[in-house]
Amino acid sequence: MFEIGRSLREARERRRASYSQVEQDTKIRSRYIRALEDEEFSVLPGPTYTKGFLRAYAEYLGLDGQLFIDEFNSRHYDPRGDVEREIYPRSQGRTSRRHRKESNIVMIALAAIVAVSALVILGFQSSGGTNADYPVLPPKGVSGSSSPDGGSPSSTATSTSGQQTGTANSKTTKKTAPAKFVVTIAVSGDCWVTAHVGSPAGPGAVTTKGTDLSSWELLAGQTATVRTARPVFISFGAPSSVDRVAVNGKAVQLPYLSSGSIVKITRAGVTKV
């Protein structure tokens, strides 16, 4: 039997790595790294997260991650009290978006009611007008000015304006949005995944089931699917546990990766950052 925390701390000190450096390389927060070295496992979100952090941190230090997980299970893990605390609430973003959507629908409905009411009022005002509201006809024998084709100047101007508008509209090109592609990640063993969209520090990638992958552990046999039009930047806590990465259903070859290395995935393929 060995001490989990002391073994991790000694390995880190041998590498002369600071907490901030470890956090940057593994994407594990410094407070969680300190908690692992102090064996204060109650600070972490739950047993599943703890085991994922242990594996990723141990393998980053060049140690056997499974050995640390087995030691944690034998000394600290009780399945009967396994309660997970999510780092990121999943439903909060969807709930706020739903509320905003409902508010927008209400505002559109109110605007439509106001517009219809204004048209009705204008219609009543027009039908109740006097003869003074109509144009005065010229006296007999006096012809009004006309355009060369026999129409009135106003009608000619309107026709010309309409032709110009139509020509301008026909020359306008529509901008098409970038086509989306699908990234699928499958793991054969527990693996911590960090995925961002647009850049390594961009917003977290969200799976088709609503899971935020900015800091998430995929358990053995699980699959994550992301649909996006922008590049996806991904790092793995345990690259050896990654079974398959596919773009639009076609498997792609990953370069050699160490724990915390970042790859960029686009429609064209995979490149190491």
Tab-separated table of C-alpha atoms in Angstrom:
chain	number	residue	atom	x	y	z
A	1	MET	CA	0.000	0.000	0.000
A	2	PHE	CA	1.309	3.442	-0.844
A	3	GLU	CA	0.124	6.978	-0.145
A	4	ILE	CA	-1.660	8.515	-3.132
A	5	GLY	CA	-1.039	12.162	-2.307
A	6	ARG	CA	2.612	11.847	-1.338
A	7	SER	CA	3.417	9.789	-4.450
A	8	LEU	CA	1.844	12.432	-6.695
A	9	ARG	CA	3.559	15.320	-4.919
A	10	GLU	CA	6.995	13.680	-5.044
A	11	ALA	CA	6.598	12.910	-8.757
A	12	ARG	CA	5.587	16.509	-9.472
A	13	GLU	CA	8.485	17.918	-7.451
A	14	ARG	CA	10.920	15.635	-9.285
A	15	ARG	CA	9.692	17.168	-12.531
A	16	ARG	CA	9.931	20.653	-10.943
A	17	ALA	CA	6.431	21.441	-12.200
A	18	SER	CA	4.396	24.152	-10.514
A	19	TYR	CA	0.656	23.890	-9.884
A	20	SER	CA	-0.028	26.478	-12.576
A	21	GLN	CA	2.080	24.524	-15.088
A	22	VAL	CA	0.220	21.293	-14.266
A	23	GLU	CA	-3.128	23.075	-14.629
A	24	GLN	CA	-2.103	24.451	-18.034
A	25	ASP	CA	-0.920	21.035	-19.290
A	26	THR	CA	-3.716	18.816	-17.898
A	27	LYS	CA	-6.625	21.324	-17.817
A	28	ILE	CA	-7.255	20.247	-14.190
A	29	ARG	CA	-7.784	23.165	-11.807
A	30	SER	CA	-5.023	23.858	-9.299
A	31	ARG	CA	-7.386	23.484	-6.333
A	32	TYR	CA	-8.210	19.937	-7.468
A	33	ILE	CA	-4.518	19.114	-7.961
A	34	ARG	CA	-3.775	20.282	-4.407
A	35	ALA	CA	-6.737	18.249	-3.134
A	36	LEU	CA	-5.346	15.094	-4.807
A	37	GLU	CA	-1.905	15.613	-3.265
A	38	ASP	CA	-3.457	16.296	0.166
A	39	GLU	CA	-5.912	13.377	-0.269
A	40	GLU	CA	-8.793	15.741	0.463
A	41	PHE	CA	-11.121	13.941	-1.924
A	42	SER	CA	-14.229	15.614	-0.493
A	43	VAL	CA	-13.149	18.821	-2.285
A	44	LEU	CA	-13.614	17.158	-5.674
A	45	PRO	CA	-17.026	16.919	-7.373
A	46	GLY	CA	-17.432	13.157	-6.850
A	47	PRO	CA	-15.827	9.707	-7.186
A	48	THR	CA	-16.078	9.587	-10.977
A	49	TYR	CA	-14.369	12.974	-11.346
A	50	THR	CA	-11.801	12.016	-8.701
A	51	LYS	CA	-10.815	8.847	-10.565
A	52	GLY	CA	-10.635	10.715	-13.858
A	53	PHE	CA	-8.404	13.395	-12.319
A	54	LEU	CA	-6.230	10.726	-10.667
A	55	ARG	CA	-5.675	8.856	-13.943
A	56	ALA	CA	-4.950	12.008	-15.956
A	57	TYR	CA	-2.620	13.508	-13.316
A	58	ALA	CA	-0.745	10.253	-12.677
A	59	GLU	CA	-0.202	9.553	-16.389
A	60	TYR	CA	0.899	13.165	-16.894
A	61	LEU	CA	3.582	12.544	-14.234
A	62	GLY	CA	4.612	9.281	-15.939
A	63	LEU	CA	2.935	7.036	-13.333
A	64	ASP	CA	0.499	4.143	-13.643
A	65	GLY	CA	-2.932	5.804	-13.491
A	66	GLN	CA	-4.808	2.518	-12.933
A	67	LEU	CA	-2.692	1.770	-9.845
A	68	PHE	CA	-3.807	5.052	-8.253
A	69	ILE	CA	-7.460	4.392	-9.116
A	70	ASP	CA	-7.292	0.898	-7.574
A	71	GLU	CA	-5.775	2.342	-4.394
A	72	PHE	CA	-8.486	5.038	-4.260
A	73	ASN	CA	-11.230	2.421	-4.715
A	74	SER	CA	-9.866	0.208	-1.942
A	75	ARG	CA	-9.384	2.973	0.622
A	76	HIS	CA	-11.766	5.829	-0.124
A	77	TYR	CA	-14.561	4.734	-2.473
A	78	ASP	CA	-17.926	3.441	-1.213
A	79	PRO	CA	-20.378	2.733	-4.100
A	80	ARG	CA	-23.343	3.043	-1.718
A	81	GLY	CA	-22.584	6.737	-1.179
A	82	ASP	CA	-21.620	7.544	-4.768
A	83	VAL	CA	-23.060	11.026	-5.307
A	84	GLU	CA	-21.814	13.097	-8.208
A	85	ARG	CA	-21.807	16.891	-8.227
A	86	GLU	CA	-21.712	18.375	-11.704
A	87	ILE	CA	-19.104	21.046	-12.258
A	88	TYR	CA	-21.231	22.702	-14.919
A	89	PRO	CA	-25.064	22.626	-14.622
A	90	ARG	CA	-26.342	21.236	-17.916
A	91	SER	CA	-29.868	22.580	-17.939
A	92	GLN	CA	-29.119	26.185	-17.003
A	93	GLY	CA	-28.101	27.283	-20.515
A	94	ARG	CA	-31.013	25.512	-22.186
A	95	THR	CA	-33.501	26.953	-19.667
A	96	SER	CA	-32.291	30.527	-20.195
A	97	ARG	CA	-32.395	30.100	-23.966
A	98	ARG	CA	-35.949	28.759	-23.755
A	99	HIS	CA	-37.016	31.748	-21.638
A	100	ARG	CA	-35.447	34.172	-24.132
A	101	LYS	CA	-37.199	32.423	-27.010
A	102	GLU	CA	-40.588	32.671	-25.264
A	103	SER	CA	-39.999	36.377	-24.536
A	104	ASN	CA	-39.149	37.016	-28.199
A	105	ILE	CA	-42.366	35.314	-29.330
A	106	VAL	CA	-44.421	37.486	-26.967
A	107	MET	CA	-42.722	40.668	-28.228
A	108	ILE	CA	-43.332	39.699	-31.875
A	109	ALA	CA	-47.000	39.020	-31.151
A	110	LEU	CA	-47.412	42.403	-29.422
A	111	ALA	CA	-45.708	44.192	-32.332
A	112	ALA	CA	-48.062	42.484	-34.801
A	113	ILE	CA	-51.111	43.549	-32.774
A	114	VAL	CA	-49.918	47.166	-32.700
A	115	ALA	CA	-49.266	47.145	-36.473
A	116	VAL	CA	-52.735	45.750	-37.268
A	117	SER	CA	-54.372	48.290	-34.960
A	118	ALA	CA	-52.522	51.144	-36.690
A	119	LEU	CA	-53.668	49.944	-40.127
A	120	VAL	CA	-57.298	49.734	-38.971
A	121	ILE	CA	-57.168	53.289	-37.575
A	122	LEU	CA	-55.649	54.648	-40.782
A	123	GLY	CA	-58.349	52.879	-42.824
A	124	PHE	CA	-61.131	54.501	-40.813
A	125	GLN	CA	-59.508	57.919	-41.155
A	126	SER	CA	-59.192	57.548	-44.952
A	127	SER	CA	-62.822	56.429	-45.430
A	128	GLY	CA	-64.139	59.359	-43.372
A	129	GLY	CA	-62.206	62.118	-45.224
A	130	THR	CA	-63.736	65.082	-47.144
A	131	ASN	CA	-63.402	66.091	-50.792
A	132	ALA	CA	-60.462	68.253	-49.811
A	133	ASP	CA	-58.469	65.039	-49.352
A	134	TYR	CA	-58.658	64.296	-53.102
A	135	PRO	CA	-56.535	66.033	-55.835
A	136	VAL	CA	-58.173	68.918	-57.773
A	137	LEU	CA	-58.821	68.079	-61.449
A	138	PRO	CA	-57.491	70.620	-63.992
A	139	PRO	CA	-60.088	72.736	-65.904
A	140	LYS	CA	-61.361	71.432	-69.223
A	141	GLY	CA	-59.119	72.294	-72.161
A	142	VAL	CA	-56.033	72.409	-69.990
A	143	SER	CA	-54.020	69.246	-70.252
A	144	GLY	CA	-51.818	68.240	-67.405
A	145	SER	CA	-48.153	67.501	-67.908
A	146	SER	CA	-47.439	63.967	-68.894
A	147	SER	CA	-44.547	61.725	-69.537
A	148	PRO	CA	-43.420	60.735	-73.065
A	149	ASP	CA	-45.244	57.405	-72.805
A	150	GLY	CA	-48.527	59.020	-71.768
A	151	GLY	CA	-48.245	58.260	-68.070
A	152	SER	CA	-47.976	60.756	-65.272
A	153	PRO	CA	-44.547	61.865	-64.035
A	154	SER	CA	-45.158	60.234	-60.676
A	155	SER	CA	-46.073	56.897	-62.217
A	156	THR	CA	-43.019	57.055	-64.492
A	157	ALA	CA	-40.743	57.836	-61.558
A	158	THR	CA	-42.275	54.987	-59.568
A	159	SER	CA	-41.780	52.575	-62.459
A	160	THR	CA	-38.164	53.645	-62.923
A	161	SER	CA	-37.485	53.329	-59.174
A	162	GLY	CA	-38.982	49.859	-59.150
A	163	GLN	CA	-36.813	48.784	-62.100
A	164	GLN	CA	-33.683	50.090	-60.404
A	165	THR	CA	-34.578	48.338	-57.158
A	166	GLY	CA	-35.212	45.085	-58.984
A	167	THR	CA	-31.868	45.363	-60.786
A	168	ALA	CA	-30.033	46.060	-57.531
A	169	ASN	CA	-31.738	43.120	-55.813
A	170	SER	CA	-30.851	40.802	-58.682
A	171	LYS	CA	-27.169	41.733	-58.261
A	172	THR	CA	-27.230	41.057	-54.535
A	173	THR	CA	-25.589	37.766	-53.647
A	174	LYS	CA	-26.674	35.753	-50.652
A	175	LYS	CA	-24.044	34.795	-48.124
A	176	THR	CA	-24.279	31.124	-47.250
A	177	ALA	CA	-23.425	29.913	-43.755
A	178	PRO	CA	-20.512	27.464	-43.435
A	179	ALA	CA	-21.648	23.835	-43.645
A	180	LYS	CA	-21.575	21.906	-40.393
A	181	PHE	CA	-19.675	18.679	-39.854
A	182	VAL	CA	-19.903	15.972	-37.180
A	183	VAL	CA	-17.064	14.916	-34.859
A	184	THR	CA	-17.454	11.596	-33.005
A	185	ILE	CA	-15.204	10.508	-30.107
A	186	ALA	CA	-15.290	6.947	-28.728
A	187	VAL	CA	-13.166	5.687	-25.801
A	188	SER	CA	-12.301	2.173	-24.651
A	189	GLY	CA	-11.271	3.350	-21.191
A	190	ASP	CA	-12.079	6.262	-18.876
A	191	CYS	CA	-10.659	9.415	-20.450
A	192	TRP	CA	-10.840	13.072	-19.478
A	193	VAL	CA	-11.793	15.234	-22.502
A	194	THR	CA	-11.438	18.996	-22.948
A	195	ALA	CA	-13.037	20.348	-26.163
A	196	HIS	CA	-13.471	23.965	-27.296
A	197	VAL	CA	-14.908	25.486	-30.486
A	198	GLY	CA	-13.122	28.086	-32.630
A	199	SER	CA	-9.892	28.168	-30.573
A	200	PRO	CA	-8.261	26.359	-27.625
A	201	ALA	CA	-9.710	29.043	-25.325
A	202	GLY	CA	-13.071	29.339	-27.118
A	203	PRO	CA	-16.476	28.281	-25.800
A	204	GLY	CA	-16.891	24.686	-24.726
A	205	ALA	CA	-18.038	22.230	-27.380
A	206	VAL	CA	-21.524	20.894	-26.660
A	207	THR	CA	-22.587	17.402	-27.736
A	208	THR	CA	-25.811	16.635	-29.566
A	209	LYS	CA	-27.192	15.498	-26.183
A	210	GLY	CA	-26.375	18.831	-24.506
A	211	THR	CA	-23.201	17.820	-22.605
A	212	ASP	CA	-20.591	20.573	-22.173
A	213	LEU	CA	-17.203	19.057	-23.114
A	214	SER	CA	-15.096	21.968	-21.846
A	215	SER	CA	-14.174	19.642	-18.957
A	216	TRP	CA	-15.739	16.186	-19.054
A	217	GLU	CA	-14.817	12.552	-18.420
A	218	LEU	CA	-15.922	9.951	-20.945
A	219	LEU	CA	-16.256	6.553	-19.311
A	220	ALA	CA	-15.182	3.321	-20.996
A	221	GLY	CA	-17.466	2.475	-23.927
A	222	GLN	CA	-19.052	5.930	-24.111
A	223	THR	CA	-19.275	8.086	-27.263
A	224	ALA	CA	-19.541	11.880	-27.646
A	225	THR	CA	-20.861	13.531	-30.826
A	226	VAL	CA	-20.385	17.245	-31.648
A	227	ARG	CA	-22.027	19.000	-34.622
A	228	THR	CA	-20.323	22.284	-35.542
A	229	ALA	CA	-19.300	24.527	-38.428
A	230	ARG	CA	-16.125	25.750	-36.682
A	231	PRO	CA	-12.880	23.905	-35.857
A	232	VAL	CA	-12.890	21.835	-32.649
A	233	PHE	CA	-9.806	21.878	-30.387
A	234	ILE	CA	-9.553	18.753	-28.202
A	235	SER	CA	-7.127	17.441	-25.589
A	236	PHE	CA	-7.266	14.051	-23.851
A	237	GLY	CA	-6.212	13.203	-20.318
A	238	ALA	CA	-5.501	9.594	-21.343
A	239	PRO	CA	-4.854	9.486	-25.120
A	240	SER	CA	-4.231	5.721	-24.983
A	241	SER	CA	-7.896	5.247	-23.998
A	242	VAL	CA	-9.182	6.935	-27.181
A	243	ASP	CA	-10.594	4.174	-29.368
A	244	ARG	CA	-11.809	6.153	-32.390
A	245	VAL	CA	-12.209	9.706	-33.694
A	246	ALA	CA	-14.336	10.224	-36.813
A	247	VAL	CA	-15.337	13.207	-38.971
A	248	ASN	CA	-18.705	12.825	-40.710
A	249	GLY	CA	-18.618	9.116	-39.902
A	250	LYS	CA	-15.150	8.538	-41.400
A	251	ALA	CA	-12.398	7.531	-38.965
A	252	VAL	CA	-9.344	9.814	-38.874
A	253	GLN	CA	-5.797	8.997	-37.763
A	254	LEU	CA	-4.655	10.897	-34.647
A	255	PRO	CA	-1.021	11.967	-34.350
A	256	TYR	CA	1.025	10.790	-31.384
A	257	LEU	CA	-0.386	12.556	-28.315
A	258	SER	CA	0.735	12.939	-24.737
A	259	SER	CA	-1.625	13.796	-21.910
A	260	GLY	CA	-2.890	17.356	-22.410
A	261	SER	CA	-1.741	17.691	-26.051
A	262	ILE	CA	-4.204	19.602	-28.253
A	263	VAL	CA	-5.423	18.606	-31.716
A	264	LYS	CA	-7.437	20.699	-34.154
A	265	ILE	CA	-10.260	18.881	-35.953
A	266	THR	CA	-11.888	20.338	-39.060
A	267	ARG	CA	-13.879	18.942	-41.975
A	268	ALA	CA	-10.538	18.328	-43.728
A	269	GLY	CA	-9.014	16.213	-40.921
A	270	VAL	CA	-6.838	16.422	-37.794
A	271	THR	CA	-3.714	18.470	-37.071
A	272	LYS	CA	-1.678	18.775	-33.872
A	273	VAL	CA	-1.556	22.264	-32.361
